[in-house]
PDB file of C-alpha atoms in Angstrom:
ATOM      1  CA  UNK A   9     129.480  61.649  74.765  1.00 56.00           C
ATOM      2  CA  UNK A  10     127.288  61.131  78.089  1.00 63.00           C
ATOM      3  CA  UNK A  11     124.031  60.817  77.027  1.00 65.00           C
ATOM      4  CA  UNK A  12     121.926  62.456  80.106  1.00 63.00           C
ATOM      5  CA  UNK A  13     118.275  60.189  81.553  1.00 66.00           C
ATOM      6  CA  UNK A  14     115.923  62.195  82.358  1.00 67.00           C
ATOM      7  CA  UNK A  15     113.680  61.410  85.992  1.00 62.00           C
ATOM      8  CA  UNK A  16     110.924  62.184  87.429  1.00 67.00           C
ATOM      9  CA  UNK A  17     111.819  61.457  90.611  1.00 68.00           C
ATOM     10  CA  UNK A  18     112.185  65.168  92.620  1.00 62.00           C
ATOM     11  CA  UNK A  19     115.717  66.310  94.148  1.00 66.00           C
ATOM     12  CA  UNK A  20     115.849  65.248  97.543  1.00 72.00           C
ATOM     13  CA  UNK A  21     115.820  68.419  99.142  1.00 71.00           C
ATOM     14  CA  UNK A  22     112.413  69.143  97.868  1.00 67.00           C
ATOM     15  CA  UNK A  23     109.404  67.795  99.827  1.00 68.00           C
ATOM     16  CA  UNK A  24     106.667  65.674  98.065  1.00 71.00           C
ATOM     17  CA  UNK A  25     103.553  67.478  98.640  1.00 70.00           C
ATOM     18  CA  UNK A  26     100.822  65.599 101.060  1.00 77.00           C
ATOM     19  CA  UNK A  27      97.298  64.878 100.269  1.00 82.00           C
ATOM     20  CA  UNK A  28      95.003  67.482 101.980  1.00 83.00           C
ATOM     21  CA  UNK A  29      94.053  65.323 106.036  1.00 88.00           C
ATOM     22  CA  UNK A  30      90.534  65.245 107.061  1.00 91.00           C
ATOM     23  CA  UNK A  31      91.055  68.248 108.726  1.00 92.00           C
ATOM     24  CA  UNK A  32      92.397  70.002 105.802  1.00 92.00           C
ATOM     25  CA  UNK A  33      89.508  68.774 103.429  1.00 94.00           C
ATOM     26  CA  UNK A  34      86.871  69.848 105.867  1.00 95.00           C
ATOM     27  CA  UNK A  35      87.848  72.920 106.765  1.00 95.00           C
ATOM     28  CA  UNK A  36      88.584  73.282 102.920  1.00 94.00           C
ATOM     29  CA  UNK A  37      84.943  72.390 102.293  1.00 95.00           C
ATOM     30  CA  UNK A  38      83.640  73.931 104.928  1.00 97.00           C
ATOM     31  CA  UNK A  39      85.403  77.809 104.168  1.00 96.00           C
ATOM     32  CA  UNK A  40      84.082  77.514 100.810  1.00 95.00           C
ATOM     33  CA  UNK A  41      80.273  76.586 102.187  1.00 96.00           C
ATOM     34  CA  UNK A  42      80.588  79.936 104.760  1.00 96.00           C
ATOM     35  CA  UNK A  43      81.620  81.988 102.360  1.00 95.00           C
ATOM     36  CA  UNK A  44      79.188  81.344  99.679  1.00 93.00           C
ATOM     37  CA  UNK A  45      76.298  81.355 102.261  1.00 94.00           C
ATOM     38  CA  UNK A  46      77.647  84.520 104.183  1.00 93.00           C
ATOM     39  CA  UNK A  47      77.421  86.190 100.145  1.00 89.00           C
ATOM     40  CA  UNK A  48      74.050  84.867  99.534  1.00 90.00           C
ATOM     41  CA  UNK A  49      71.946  85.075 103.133  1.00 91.00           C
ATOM     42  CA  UNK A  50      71.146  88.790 103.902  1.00 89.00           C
ATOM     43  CA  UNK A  51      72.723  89.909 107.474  1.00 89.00           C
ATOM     44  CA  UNK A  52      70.359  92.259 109.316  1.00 91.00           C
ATOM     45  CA  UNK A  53      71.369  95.712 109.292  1.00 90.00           C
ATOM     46  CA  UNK A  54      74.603  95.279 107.519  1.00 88.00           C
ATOM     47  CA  UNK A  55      75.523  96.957 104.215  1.00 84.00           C
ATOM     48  CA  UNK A  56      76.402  94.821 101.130  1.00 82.00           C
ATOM     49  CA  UNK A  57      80.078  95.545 101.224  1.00 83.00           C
ATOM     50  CA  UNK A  58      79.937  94.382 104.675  1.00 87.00           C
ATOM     51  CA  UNK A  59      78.368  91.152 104.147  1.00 89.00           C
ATOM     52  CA  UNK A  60      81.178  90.388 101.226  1.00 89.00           C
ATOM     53  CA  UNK A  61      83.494  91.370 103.755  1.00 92.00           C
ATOM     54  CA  UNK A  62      82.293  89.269 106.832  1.00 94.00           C
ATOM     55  CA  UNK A  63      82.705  86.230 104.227  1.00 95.00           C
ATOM     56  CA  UNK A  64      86.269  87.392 103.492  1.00 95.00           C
ATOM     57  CA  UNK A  65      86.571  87.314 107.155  1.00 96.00           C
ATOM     58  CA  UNK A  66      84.995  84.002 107.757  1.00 97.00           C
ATOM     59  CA  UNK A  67      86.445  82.060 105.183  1.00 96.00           C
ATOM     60  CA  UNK A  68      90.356  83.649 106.120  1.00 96.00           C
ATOM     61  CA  UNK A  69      89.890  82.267 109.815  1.00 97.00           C
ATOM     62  CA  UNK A  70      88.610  78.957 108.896  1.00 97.00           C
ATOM     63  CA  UNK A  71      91.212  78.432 106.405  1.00 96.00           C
ATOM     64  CA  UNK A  72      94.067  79.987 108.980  1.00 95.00           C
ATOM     65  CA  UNK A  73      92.516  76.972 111.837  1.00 95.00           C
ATOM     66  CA  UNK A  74      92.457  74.441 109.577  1.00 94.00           C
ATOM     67  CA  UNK A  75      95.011  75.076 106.822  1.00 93.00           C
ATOM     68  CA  UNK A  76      93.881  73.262 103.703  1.00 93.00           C
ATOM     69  CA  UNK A  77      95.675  76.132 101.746  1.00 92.00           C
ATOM     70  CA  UNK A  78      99.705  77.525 103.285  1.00 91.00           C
ATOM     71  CA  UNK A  79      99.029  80.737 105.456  1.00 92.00           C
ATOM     72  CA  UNK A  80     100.725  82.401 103.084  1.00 93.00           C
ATOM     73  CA  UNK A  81      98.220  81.378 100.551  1.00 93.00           C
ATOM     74  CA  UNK A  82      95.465  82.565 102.298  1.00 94.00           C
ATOM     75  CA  UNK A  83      96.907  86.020 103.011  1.00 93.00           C
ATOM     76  CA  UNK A  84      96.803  86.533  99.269  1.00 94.00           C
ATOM     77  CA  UNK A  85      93.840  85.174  98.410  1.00 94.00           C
ATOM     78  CA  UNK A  86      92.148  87.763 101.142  1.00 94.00           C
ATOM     79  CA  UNK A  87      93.542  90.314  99.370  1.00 91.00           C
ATOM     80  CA  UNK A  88      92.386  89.410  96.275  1.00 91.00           C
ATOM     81  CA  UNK A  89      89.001  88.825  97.066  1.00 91.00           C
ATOM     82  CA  UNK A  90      88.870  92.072  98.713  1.00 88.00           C
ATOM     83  CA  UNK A  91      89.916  93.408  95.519  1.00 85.00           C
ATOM     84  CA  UNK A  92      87.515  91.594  93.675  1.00 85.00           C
ATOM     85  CA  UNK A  93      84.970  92.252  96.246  1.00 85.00           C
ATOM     86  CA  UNK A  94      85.234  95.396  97.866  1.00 81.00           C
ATOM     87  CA  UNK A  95      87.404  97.812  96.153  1.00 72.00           C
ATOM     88  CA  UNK A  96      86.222 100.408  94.030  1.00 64.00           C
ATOM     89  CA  UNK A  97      87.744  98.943  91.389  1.00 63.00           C
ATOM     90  CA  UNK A  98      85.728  96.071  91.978  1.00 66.00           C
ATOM     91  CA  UNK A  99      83.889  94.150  88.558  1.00 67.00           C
ATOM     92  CA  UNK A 100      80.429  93.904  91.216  1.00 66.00           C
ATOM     93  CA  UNK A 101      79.155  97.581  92.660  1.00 64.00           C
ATOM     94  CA  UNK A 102      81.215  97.515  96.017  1.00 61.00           C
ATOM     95  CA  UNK A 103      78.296  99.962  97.576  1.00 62.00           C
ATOM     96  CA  UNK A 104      75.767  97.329  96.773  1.00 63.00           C
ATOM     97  CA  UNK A 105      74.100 100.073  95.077  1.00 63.00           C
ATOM     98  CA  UNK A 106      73.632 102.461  98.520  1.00 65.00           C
ATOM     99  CA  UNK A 107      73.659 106.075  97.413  1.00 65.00           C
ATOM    100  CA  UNK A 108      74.730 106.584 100.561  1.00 67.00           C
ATOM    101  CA  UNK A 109      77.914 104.359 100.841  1.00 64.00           C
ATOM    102  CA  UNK A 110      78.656 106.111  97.464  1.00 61.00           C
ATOM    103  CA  UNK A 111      78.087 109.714  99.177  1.00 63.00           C
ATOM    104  CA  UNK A 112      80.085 108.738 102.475  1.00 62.00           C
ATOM    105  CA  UNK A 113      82.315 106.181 101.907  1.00 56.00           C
ATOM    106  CA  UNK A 114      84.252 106.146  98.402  1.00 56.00           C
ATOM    107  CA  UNK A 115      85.303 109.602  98.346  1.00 56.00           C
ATOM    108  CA  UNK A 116      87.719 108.754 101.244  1.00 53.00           C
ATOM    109  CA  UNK A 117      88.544 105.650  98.942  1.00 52.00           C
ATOM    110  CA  UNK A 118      90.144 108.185  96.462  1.00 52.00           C
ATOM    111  CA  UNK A 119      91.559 110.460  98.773  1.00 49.00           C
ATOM    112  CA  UNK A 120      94.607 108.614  99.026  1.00 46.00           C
TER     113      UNK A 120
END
């Protein structure tokens, strides 16, 4: 009987992942700073839901220049944060508490 060794060594066809570059870790850094000050400093005659979703915006291109995350990555994790963010299925009040978003707006959401 063969007795089988087990190694940790990965199968040559698969690529060892890389330690994020310095462009990777700033722009990783960076993404995360934008989007956490684009949630918390008030825009000027912008709604709520459009502040959350000018940081979606900001941190998606930052991470698409730099890449600290796969594209692919990042195209998910936009969705996701719009549907943590923005959808009306949201856990945080996507109208920001505006009456008038909730008049307007989310019908349209549910006419789908």
């Amino acid at each position: 009987m063969t007795k089988l060794r087990r190694t940790t060594q990965l199968p040559r066809n698969v690529a060892k992942p890389k330690p994020l570059g310095t462009k990777e870790l700033i722009g990783l850094i960076l993404g995360t700073v934008v989007f956490i000050a684009t949630l918390i400093i008030d825009v000027p005659n912008l709604a709520e839901p459009g502040e959350r979703m000018l940081a979606i915006f900001l941190i998606a291109i930052i991470f698409w220049i730099t890449e600290p995350i796969p594209l692919t990555a990042t195209a998910v994790l936009v969705i996701a944060l719009e549907v943590l963010l923005v959808s009306t299925a949201a856990p945080i009040d996507p109208t920001g508490g505006d009456s008038t978003l909730e008049r307007y707006i989310l019908p349209y959401a549910y006419a789908a």
